[in-house]
Amino acid sequence: MTADGGPELVQLLTPEGERVHHPDYDVELTPDQLRGLYRDLVLVRRVDAEATALQRQGELGLWAQCVGQEAAQVGSGRALAPGDFAFPTYREHGVAWSRGVQPLQLLGLFRGVTNGGWDPHEHNMALYTIVIGDQTLHAVGYAMGMQRDGDDSAVICYFGDGASSQGDVNEAFVFSAVYNAPVVFFCQNNQWAISEPLERQTRIPLYRRADGFGFPGVRVDGNDVLAVLAVTQAALAAAREGQGPTLIEAFTYRMGAHTTSDDPTRYRVAADLEAWKLKDPIERLKVYLARNGWAGHEWFAEIEAEAEALAVDLRRGCREMPEPEKTSMFDHVYAEPHALVDEERAQFEAYHASFVGGGH
Ligand SMILES: Cc1ncc(C[n+]2csc(CCOP(=O)(O)OP(=O)(O)O)c2C)c(N)n1
């Protein structure tokens, strides 16, 4: 498999920041919209870096970095219409950003003070899913529900290259295809599933898997926010128009570790990281903006300052996050009262009450 994504890669902005055109996909954006995307990318990266630092300081139990994948996430997230619904894995911080989830809300789960972090219906984005591939089935079920309700919105579902080997994902592909569900499968192929390289997941490019299930697959440059936006918009439009699912493979690279518990220097070649740094999603958009005179030194500095202010807020907010009520983990297991959950809650309360002073 080619390291550069091969000739089938849809690209609209080269790593050198040059605008190119593609016969099937395009976007026309105003300078203001382009600056908006750049701001998104920079702020998401800053949130990611700050969360990593907070983990290192013991404020978070774990963090899954998205550095390098910002364009895949922001491009696809910004392609969504307000009524669309997103199903993430645990690394979709840029998607959450584009859905209006506050960065601090992302941290609660990783700090261990909440089982979720936000109201899925407020943002049309499900909670993070740690179990690999699970959310693909939730997404297809949700999309089939929308279809039956006559809702003309679409669902987008995120997962990784490693997840593509899971049974759940394959079942989701089958169901979505035969029921023509309005769902876009968005696979961020970041080349690694922890220490397992892509070649242990597949012998063909991942996007071509869609062929076997009977729906279209497309490989997009995941570090090119414009191409991701164009391809995702087209796939969502097709889903809304009743054409069923599409598999998008965003060809990208996880520049950070799998999580803060992982050490990629044990299995990854340093030269690969250096090569991918040259394809950085933020740098290419910066060059494009600067070269066209749509943004200058002062504006870039303002965005940096905004990113710093956001990081300060995040730091403070993280440390001030309240401890949860001891029994709050039982509150949302089922929508309605459930005898077993009631029993477990009572046992838990009795256990805590058994300590001297009734404390913990
Ligand atoms: C069902 C299941 N099996 C195993 C794991 C452990 N696990 C966590 S992340 C991961 C690799 C996922 O790789 P990929 O899907 O490529 O996503 P990435 O983290 O690279 O974005 C594994 C095996 C899990 N969380 N769930």
Short mmCIF file of C-alpha atoms and ligand atoms in Angstrom, two decimals:
data_model
loop_
_atom_site.label_atom_id
_atom_site.label_comp_id
_atom_site.label_asym_id
_atom_site.label_seq_id
_atom_site.Cartn_x
_atom_site.Cartn_y
_atom_site.Cartn_z
CA MET A 1 0.00 0.00 0.00
CA THR A 2 1.30 3.43 -0.85
CA ALA A 3 2.34 5.71 1.98
CA ASP A 4 1.05 8.81 0.17
CA GLY A 5 -2.52 7.59 -0.23
CA GLY A 6 -2.17 6.69 -3.91
CA PRO A 7 -3.73 8.23 -7.00
CA GLU A 8 -7.28 7.68 -5.71
CA LEU A 9 -6.76 10.18 -2.88
CA VAL A 10 -9.14 13.14 -3.13
CA GLN A 11 -7.19 16.30 -2.43
CA LEU A 12 -8.06 19.99 -2.84
CA LEU A 13 -5.18 21.56 -0.94
CA THR A 14 -1.68 20.14 -1.31
CA PRO A 15 0.73 19.85 1.61
CA GLU A 16 2.44 22.93 0.14
CA GLY A 17 -0.79 24.90 0.47
CA GLU A 18 -1.65 24.95 -3.21
CA ARG A 19 -5.29 24.78 -4.27
CA VAL A 20 -5.96 21.94 -6.72
CA HIS A 21 -9.18 20.72 -8.29
CA HIS A 22 -10.88 17.38 -8.50
CA PRO A 23 -13.44 16.35 -11.12
CA ASP A 24 -15.97 14.98 -8.61
CA TYR A 25 -15.53 17.07 -5.49
CA ASP A 26 -15.13 20.74 -4.75
CA VAL A 27 -15.98 23.48 -2.29
CA GLU A 28 -16.29 27.21 -2.80
CA LEU A 29 -15.48 28.98 0.44
CA THR A 30 -15.18 32.66 1.22
CA PRO A 31 -11.99 33.95 2.88
CA ASP A 32 -14.06 34.34 6.04
CA GLN A 33 -15.08 30.68 5.98
CA LEU A 34 -11.51 29.60 5.32
CA ARG A 35 -10.31 31.65 8.27
CA GLY A 36 -13.05 30.02 10.34
CA LEU A 37 -11.74 26.56 9.48
CA TYR A 38 -8.18 27.61 10.32
CA ARG A 39 -9.35 28.93 13.69
CA ASP A 40 -11.13 25.63 14.37
CA LEU A 41 -8.00 23.62 13.59
CA VAL A 42 -5.74 25.74 15.78
CA LEU A 43 -8.11 25.81 18.76
CA VAL A 44 -8.74 22.08 18.59
CA ARG A 45 -5.01 21.41 18.54
CA ARG A 46 -4.54 23.69 21.52
CA VAL A 47 -7.28 21.91 23.48
CA ASP A 48 -5.62 18.60 22.66
CA ALA A 49 -2.19 19.80 23.79
CA GLU A 50 -3.59 21.26 27.00
CA ALA A 51 -5.47 18.08 27.84
CA THR A 52 -2.26 16.11 27.29
CA ALA A 53 -0.43 18.43 29.68
CA LEU A 54 -3.23 18.11 32.24
CA GLN A 55 -2.91 14.35 32.08
CA ARG A 56 0.82 14.64 32.67
CA GLN A 57 0.09 16.78 35.74
CA GLY A 58 -2.22 14.11 37.13
CA GLU A 59 -5.42 16.06 36.46
CA LEU A 60 -6.75 13.51 33.97
CA GLY A 61 -6.51 9.73 34.20
CA LEU A 62 -5.97 9.39 30.46
CA TRP A 63 -6.19 11.37 27.22
CA ALA A 64 -6.51 10.23 23.60
CA GLN A 65 -4.76 12.80 21.43
CA CYS A 66 -6.09 13.85 18.03
CA VAL A 67 -3.00 15.80 16.92
CA GLY A 68 -2.63 15.41 13.15
CA GLN A 69 -6.27 14.40 12.71
CA GLU A 70 -7.78 17.86 13.16
CA ALA A 71 -8.63 18.37 9.47
CA ALA A 72 -10.39 15.00 9.23
CA GLN A 73 -12.47 15.89 12.26
CA VAL A 74 -13.16 19.57 11.66
CA GLY A 75 -13.75 19.06 7.91
CA SER A 76 -16.30 16.30 8.48
CA GLY A 77 -17.83 17.98 11.54
CA ARG A 78 -18.35 21.25 9.67
CA ALA A 79 -19.99 19.34 6.81
CA LEU A 80 -22.86 18.33 9.11
CA ALA A 81 -26.21 20.10 9.05
CA PRO A 82 -27.68 20.98 12.46
CA GLY A 83 -30.17 18.08 12.29
CA ASP A 84 -27.55 15.43 11.47
CA PHE A 85 -26.35 13.18 14.28
CA ALA A 86 -22.74 12.15 14.98
CA PHE A 87 -21.57 8.95 16.66
CA PRO A 88 -17.93 9.28 17.78
CA THR A 89 -15.30 6.98 19.15
CA TYR A 90 -13.08 8.45 21.92
CA ARG A 91 -10.77 10.69 19.85
CA GLU A 92 -13.23 12.97 18.05
CA HIS A 93 -12.38 16.20 19.85
CA GLY A 94 -12.55 18.20 16.61
CA VAL A 95 -15.97 16.81 15.78
CA ALA A 96 -17.16 17.68 19.28
CA TRP A 97 -15.82 21.20 18.79
CA SER A 98 -17.77 21.61 15.58
CA ARG A 99 -20.93 20.33 17.29
CA GLY A 100 -20.64 22.95 20.03
CA VAL A 101 -19.57 20.62 22.83
CA GLN A 102 -17.45 22.71 25.22
CA PRO A 103 -13.82 21.53 25.46
CA LEU A 104 -14.19 21.24 29.22
CA GLN A 105 -17.05 18.79 28.72
CA LEU A 106 -14.64 16.46 26.92
CA LEU A 107 -12.40 16.32 29.95
CA GLY A 108 -14.93 15.03 32.47
CA LEU A 109 -14.81 11.47 31.20
CA PHE A 110 -11.01 11.41 31.15
CA ARG A 111 -10.92 12.91 34.65
CA GLY A 112 -13.29 10.24 35.85
CA VAL A 113 -15.94 12.60 37.18
CA THR A 114 -18.67 11.71 34.67
CA ASN A 115 -19.71 8.73 32.61
CA GLY A 116 -20.51 11.02 29.70
CA GLY A 117 -19.88 14.73 29.54
CA TRP A 118 -22.69 16.31 27.55
CA ASP A 119 -26.33 15.88 26.60
CA PRO A 120 -26.27 14.02 23.26
CA HIS A 121 -29.58 15.57 22.16
CA GLU A 122 -28.41 19.10 22.85
CA HIS A 123 -25.50 18.69 20.43
CA ASN A 124 -26.75 15.91 18.15
CA MET A 125 -23.64 14.00 19.08
CA ALA A 126 -23.59 10.76 21.03
CA LEU A 127 -21.20 10.29 23.93
CA TYR A 128 -17.69 8.94 23.41
CA THR A 129 -17.53 5.17 22.94
CA ILE A 130 -14.52 3.32 24.30
CA VAL A 131 -15.58 -0.12 23.07
CA ILE A 132 -14.12 -0.38 19.59
CA GLY A 133 -16.69 -0.36 16.78
CA ASP A 134 -19.78 -0.42 19.05
CA GLN A 135 -21.04 2.94 17.89
CA THR A 136 -21.33 1.83 14.26
CA LEU A 137 -24.31 -0.33 15.22
CA HIS A 138 -25.81 2.45 17.31
CA ALA A 139 -25.40 4.78 14.33
CA VAL A 140 -27.07 2.45 11.86
CA GLY A 141 -29.94 1.79 14.25
CA TYR A 142 -30.37 5.52 14.74
CA ALA A 143 -30.23 6.15 10.99
CA MET A 144 -32.86 3.45 10.36
CA GLY A 145 -35.03 5.11 13.00
CA MET A 146 -34.67 8.48 11.28
CA GLN A 147 -35.58 6.86 7.99
CA ARG A 148 -38.77 5.38 9.50
CA ASP A 149 -39.66 8.69 11.16
CA GLY A 150 -39.43 10.41 7.79
CA ASP A 151 -36.62 12.65 9.09
CA ASP A 152 -34.50 13.81 6.17
CA SER A 153 -31.29 14.20 8.18
CA ALA A 154 -28.28 11.91 8.05
CA VAL A 155 -26.00 10.18 10.55
CA ILE A 156 -22.21 10.18 10.56
CA CYS A 157 -20.29 7.50 12.35
CA TYR A 158 -16.59 7.66 13.23
CA PHE A 159 -14.19 4.78 13.78
CA GLY A 160 -10.56 3.86 13.21
CA ASP A 161 -8.64 1.56 10.88
CA GLY A 162 -8.34 -1.01 13.65
CA ALA A 163 -12.07 -0.91 14.28
CA SER A 164 -12.69 -1.81 10.65
CA SER A 165 -11.68 -5.39 11.55
CA GLN A 166 -14.40 -5.67 14.20
CA GLY A 167 -17.50 -7.81 13.66
CA ASP A 168 -19.74 -4.95 14.78
CA VAL A 169 -18.47 -2.73 11.99
CA ASN A 170 -19.06 -5.40 9.38
CA GLU A 171 -22.59 -6.01 10.71
CA ALA A 172 -23.22 -2.26 10.57
CA PHE A 173 -22.09 -2.23 6.93
CA VAL A 174 -24.43 -5.10 6.03
CA PHE A 175 -27.47 -3.60 7.78
CA SER A 176 -26.93 -0.11 6.46
CA ALA A 177 -26.51 -1.42 2.91
CA VAL A 178 -29.55 -3.66 2.78
CA TYR A 179 -31.79 -1.13 4.54
CA ASN A 180 -30.31 1.77 2.59
CA ALA A 181 -29.78 3.66 5.85
CA PRO A 182 -28.83 7.35 5.69
CA VAL A 183 -25.43 6.91 7.30
CA VAL A 184 -21.92 8.03 6.43
CA PHE A 185 -19.16 5.82 7.82
CA PHE A 186 -16.13 7.97 8.48
CA CYS A 187 -12.99 5.92 9.05
CA GLN A 188 -9.95 7.85 10.20
CA ASN A 189 -7.16 5.68 8.93
CA ASN A 190 -4.38 6.98 11.15
CA GLN A 191 -2.21 3.99 10.20
CA TRP A 192 -2.07 2.40 13.64
CA ALA A 193 -4.42 0.56 16.01
CA ILE A 194 -2.29 1.11 19.11
CA SER A 195 0.82 -0.87 18.01
CA GLU A 196 -0.87 -2.79 15.17
CA PRO A 197 -0.04 -1.30 11.75
CA LEU A 198 -2.56 -0.96 8.94
CA GLU A 199 -1.18 -3.97 7.06
CA ARG A 200 -2.43 -6.17 9.90
CA GLN A 201 -5.98 -4.94 9.26
CA THR A 202 -6.31 -5.18 5.52
CA ARG A 203 -4.74 -6.25 2.24
CA ILE A 204 -6.61 -3.65 0.21
CA PRO A 205 -7.16 0.09 0.74
CA LEU A 206 -9.86 0.40 3.40
CA TYR A 207 -12.24 2.46 1.29
CA ARG A 208 -12.52 -0.43 -1.17
CA ARG A 209 -14.07 -2.61 1.52
CA ALA A 210 -17.33 -0.75 0.78
CA ASP A 211 -17.48 -2.50 -2.62
CA GLY A 212 -18.04 -5.83 -0.96
CA PHE A 213 -21.04 -4.47 0.91
CA GLY A 214 -22.52 -2.72 -2.11
CA PHE A 215 -22.09 0.95 -1.35
CA PRO A 216 -19.58 3.58 -2.46
CA GLY A 217 -16.24 4.12 -0.78
CA VAL A 218 -13.93 7.09 -1.20
CA ARG A 219 -10.46 7.86 0.06
CA VAL A 220 -9.82 11.46 0.99
CA ASP A 221 -6.70 13.23 2.17
CA GLY A 222 -7.51 13.40 5.87
CA ASN A 223 -5.03 16.22 6.39
CA ASP A 224 -6.80 18.43 3.86
CA VAL A 225 -9.72 20.16 5.54
CA LEU A 226 -11.20 21.35 2.23
CA ALA A 227 -11.23 17.90 0.63
CA VAL A 228 -12.68 16.33 3.76
CA LEU A 229 -15.41 18.97 3.85
CA ALA A 230 -16.27 18.45 0.16
CA VAL A 231 -16.31 14.65 0.31
CA THR A 232 -18.32 14.52 3.54
CA GLN A 233 -20.85 17.06 2.28
CA ALA A 234 -21.39 14.95 -0.84
CA ALA A 235 -21.77 11.71 1.14
CA LEU A 236 -24.23 13.31 3.60
CA ALA A 237 -26.25 14.77 0.72
CA ALA A 238 -26.43 11.34 -0.92
CA ALA A 239 -27.59 9.80 2.37
CA ARG A 240 -30.29 12.44 2.82
CA GLU A 241 -31.47 11.90 -0.76
CA GLY A 242 -32.09 8.22 -0.09
CA GLN A 243 -28.97 6.83 -1.73
CA GLY A 244 -27.87 4.98 1.40
CA PRO A 245 -24.46 4.70 3.04
CA THR A 246 -20.99 5.79 1.96
CA LEU A 247 -17.68 4.79 3.47
CA ILE A 248 -15.16 7.63 3.67
CA GLU A 249 -11.60 6.67 4.44
CA ALA A 250 -9.76 9.73 5.69
CA PHE A 251 -6.11 8.95 5.05
CA THR A 252 -4.22 10.54 7.92
CA TYR A 253 -1.70 9.90 10.67
CA ARG A 254 -1.83 9.94 14.42
CA MET A 255 1.04 12.27 15.23
CA GLY A 256 0.63 11.74 18.97
CA ALA A 257 0.57 8.56 20.99
CA HIS A 258 -2.46 6.26 20.92
CA THR A 259 -3.26 7.55 24.40
CA THR A 260 -1.12 9.04 27.15
CA SER A 261 -0.55 5.44 28.36
CA ASP A 262 1.17 4.49 25.13
CA ASP A 263 4.75 4.90 23.93
CA PRO A 264 4.79 4.89 20.11
CA THR A 265 8.59 5.06 19.95
CA ARG A 266 8.47 1.34 20.81
CA TYR A 267 6.87 0.42 17.48
CA ARG A 268 6.80 3.43 15.13
CA VAL A 269 9.61 4.64 12.88
CA ALA A 270 10.68 8.21 13.66
CA ALA A 271 11.10 8.98 9.94
CA ASP A 272 7.38 8.33 9.33
CA LEU A 273 6.42 10.94 11.86
CA GLU A 274 8.80 13.43 10.26
CA ALA A 275 7.30 12.73 6.82
CA TRP A 276 3.77 13.26 8.12
CA LYS A 277 4.73 16.50 9.85
CA LEU A 278 5.31 17.87 6.35
CA LYS A 279 1.64 17.16 5.60
CA ASP A 280 0.40 19.02 8.66
CA PRO A 281 -3.24 20.07 8.17
CA ILE A 282 -2.79 23.43 9.89
CA GLU A 283 0.36 24.53 8.10
CA ARG A 284 -1.03 23.96 4.61
CA LEU A 285 -4.12 26.07 5.29
CA LYS A 286 -1.97 28.77 6.86
CA VAL A 287 0.20 28.95 3.75
CA TYR A 288 -2.89 29.05 1.53
CA LEU A 289 -4.43 31.91 3.54
CA ALA A 290 -1.20 33.87 3.71
CA ARG A 291 -0.30 33.41 0.06
CA ASN A 292 -3.67 34.76 -1.04
CA GLY A 293 -3.50 37.71 1.32
CA TRP A 294 -6.57 36.52 3.26
CA ALA A 295 -4.77 36.51 6.59
CA GLY A 296 -1.63 38.19 7.86
CA HIS A 297 0.74 38.09 10.75
CA GLU A 298 -1.53 40.05 13.06
CA TRP A 299 -4.54 37.83 12.47
CA PHE A 300 -2.54 34.65 13.01
CA ALA A 301 -1.23 36.13 16.28
CA GLU A 302 -4.81 36.87 17.39
CA ILE A 303 -5.76 33.25 16.85
CA GLU A 304 -2.72 32.14 18.86
CA ALA A 305 -3.78 34.46 21.68
CA GLU A 306 -7.32 33.10 21.57
CA ALA A 307 -5.92 29.56 21.76
CA GLU A 308 -3.84 30.48 24.81
CA ALA A 309 -6.84 32.02 26.55
CA LEU A 310 -8.86 28.90 25.84
CA ALA A 311 -6.09 26.75 27.35
CA VAL A 312 -6.02 28.89 30.51
CA ASP A 313 -9.80 28.49 30.88
CA LEU A 314 -9.55 24.77 30.30
CA ARG A 315 -6.82 24.39 32.93
CA ARG A 316 -8.79 26.28 35.53
CA GLY A 317 -12.08 24.60 34.64
CA CYS A 318 -10.55 21.15 34.81
CA ARG A 319 -9.18 21.65 38.31
CA GLU A 320 -12.49 23.09 39.48
CA MET A 321 -14.66 20.30 38.10
CA PRO A 322 -16.90 19.11 40.90
CA GLU A 323 -16.70 15.59 42.26
CA PRO A 324 -19.80 13.64 41.26
CA GLU A 325 -22.41 12.49 43.75
CA LYS A 326 -21.38 9.00 44.84
CA THR A 327 -24.43 7.32 43.36
CA SER A 328 -24.77 9.40 40.18
CA MET A 329 -23.34 6.53 38.11
CA PHE A 330 -26.59 4.65 38.66
CA ASP A 331 -28.80 7.50 37.45
CA HIS A 332 -28.82 7.04 33.69
CA VAL A 333 -28.24 3.33 33.22
CA TYR A 334 -31.88 2.89 32.15
CA ALA A 335 -34.45 5.49 31.22
CA GLU A 336 -36.89 3.93 33.67
CA PRO A 337 -36.45 2.45 37.17
CA HIS A 338 -34.83 -0.96 37.14
CA ALA A 339 -34.87 -3.47 40.02
CA LEU A 340 -31.28 -4.67 39.57
CA VAL A 341 -29.88 -1.12 39.38
CA ASP A 342 -31.88 -0.19 42.49
CA GLU A 343 -30.39 -3.16 44.31
CA GLU A 344 -26.86 -2.28 43.26
CA ARG A 345 -27.34 1.35 44.30
CA ALA A 346 -28.60 0.24 47.74
CA GLN A 347 -25.59 -2.10 48.16
CA PHE A 348 -23.23 0.69 47.20
CA GLU A 349 -24.84 3.12 49.65
CA ALA A 350 -24.74 0.52 52.44
CA TYR A 351 -21.05 -0.10 51.73
CA HIS A 352 -20.21 3.59 52.04
CA ALA A 353 -22.36 3.96 55.15
CA SER A 354 -20.44 1.07 56.77
CA PHE A 355 -17.35 3.24 57.27
CA VAL A 356 -16.84 4.95 60.61
CA GLY A 357 -18.69 8.25 60.46
CA GLY A 358 -20.66 7.07 57.42
CA GLY A 359 -18.07 8.59 55.10
CA HIS A 360 -15.82 6.80 52.63
C1 LIG B 1 -13.94 -4.25 21.65
C2 LIG B 1 -12.61 -3.66 22.08
N1 LIG B 1 -11.49 -4.40 21.90
C3 LIG B 1 -10.29 -3.88 22.27
C4 LIG B 1 -10.21 -2.64 22.84
C5 LIG B 1 -8.85 -2.07 23.25
N2 LIG B 1 -8.48 -1.00 22.29
C6 LIG B 1 -8.61 0.30 22.60
S1 LIG B 1 -8.15 1.30 21.36
C7 LIG B 1 -7.71 0.00 20.36
C8 LIG B 1 -7.16 0.23 18.97
C9 LIG B 1 -8.11 1.01 18.10
O1 LIG B 1 -7.52 1.35 16.90
P1 LIG B 1 -8.28 2.14 15.78
O2 LIG B 1 -9.66 1.60 15.60
O3 LIG B 1 -7.42 2.19 14.57
O4 LIG B 1 -8.47 3.61 16.39
P2 LIG B 1 -7.37 4.71 16.81
O5 LIG B 1 -7.24 4.61 18.31
O6 LIG B 1 -6.12 4.43 16.09
O7 LIG B 1 -7.94 6.02 16.44
C10 LIG B 1 -7.94 -1.20 21.03
C11 LIG B 1 -7.67 -2.53 20.47
C12 LIG B 1 -11.41 -1.91 23.04
N3 LIG B 1 -11.42 -0.68 23.57
N4 LIG B 1 -12.61 -2.44 22.63
#
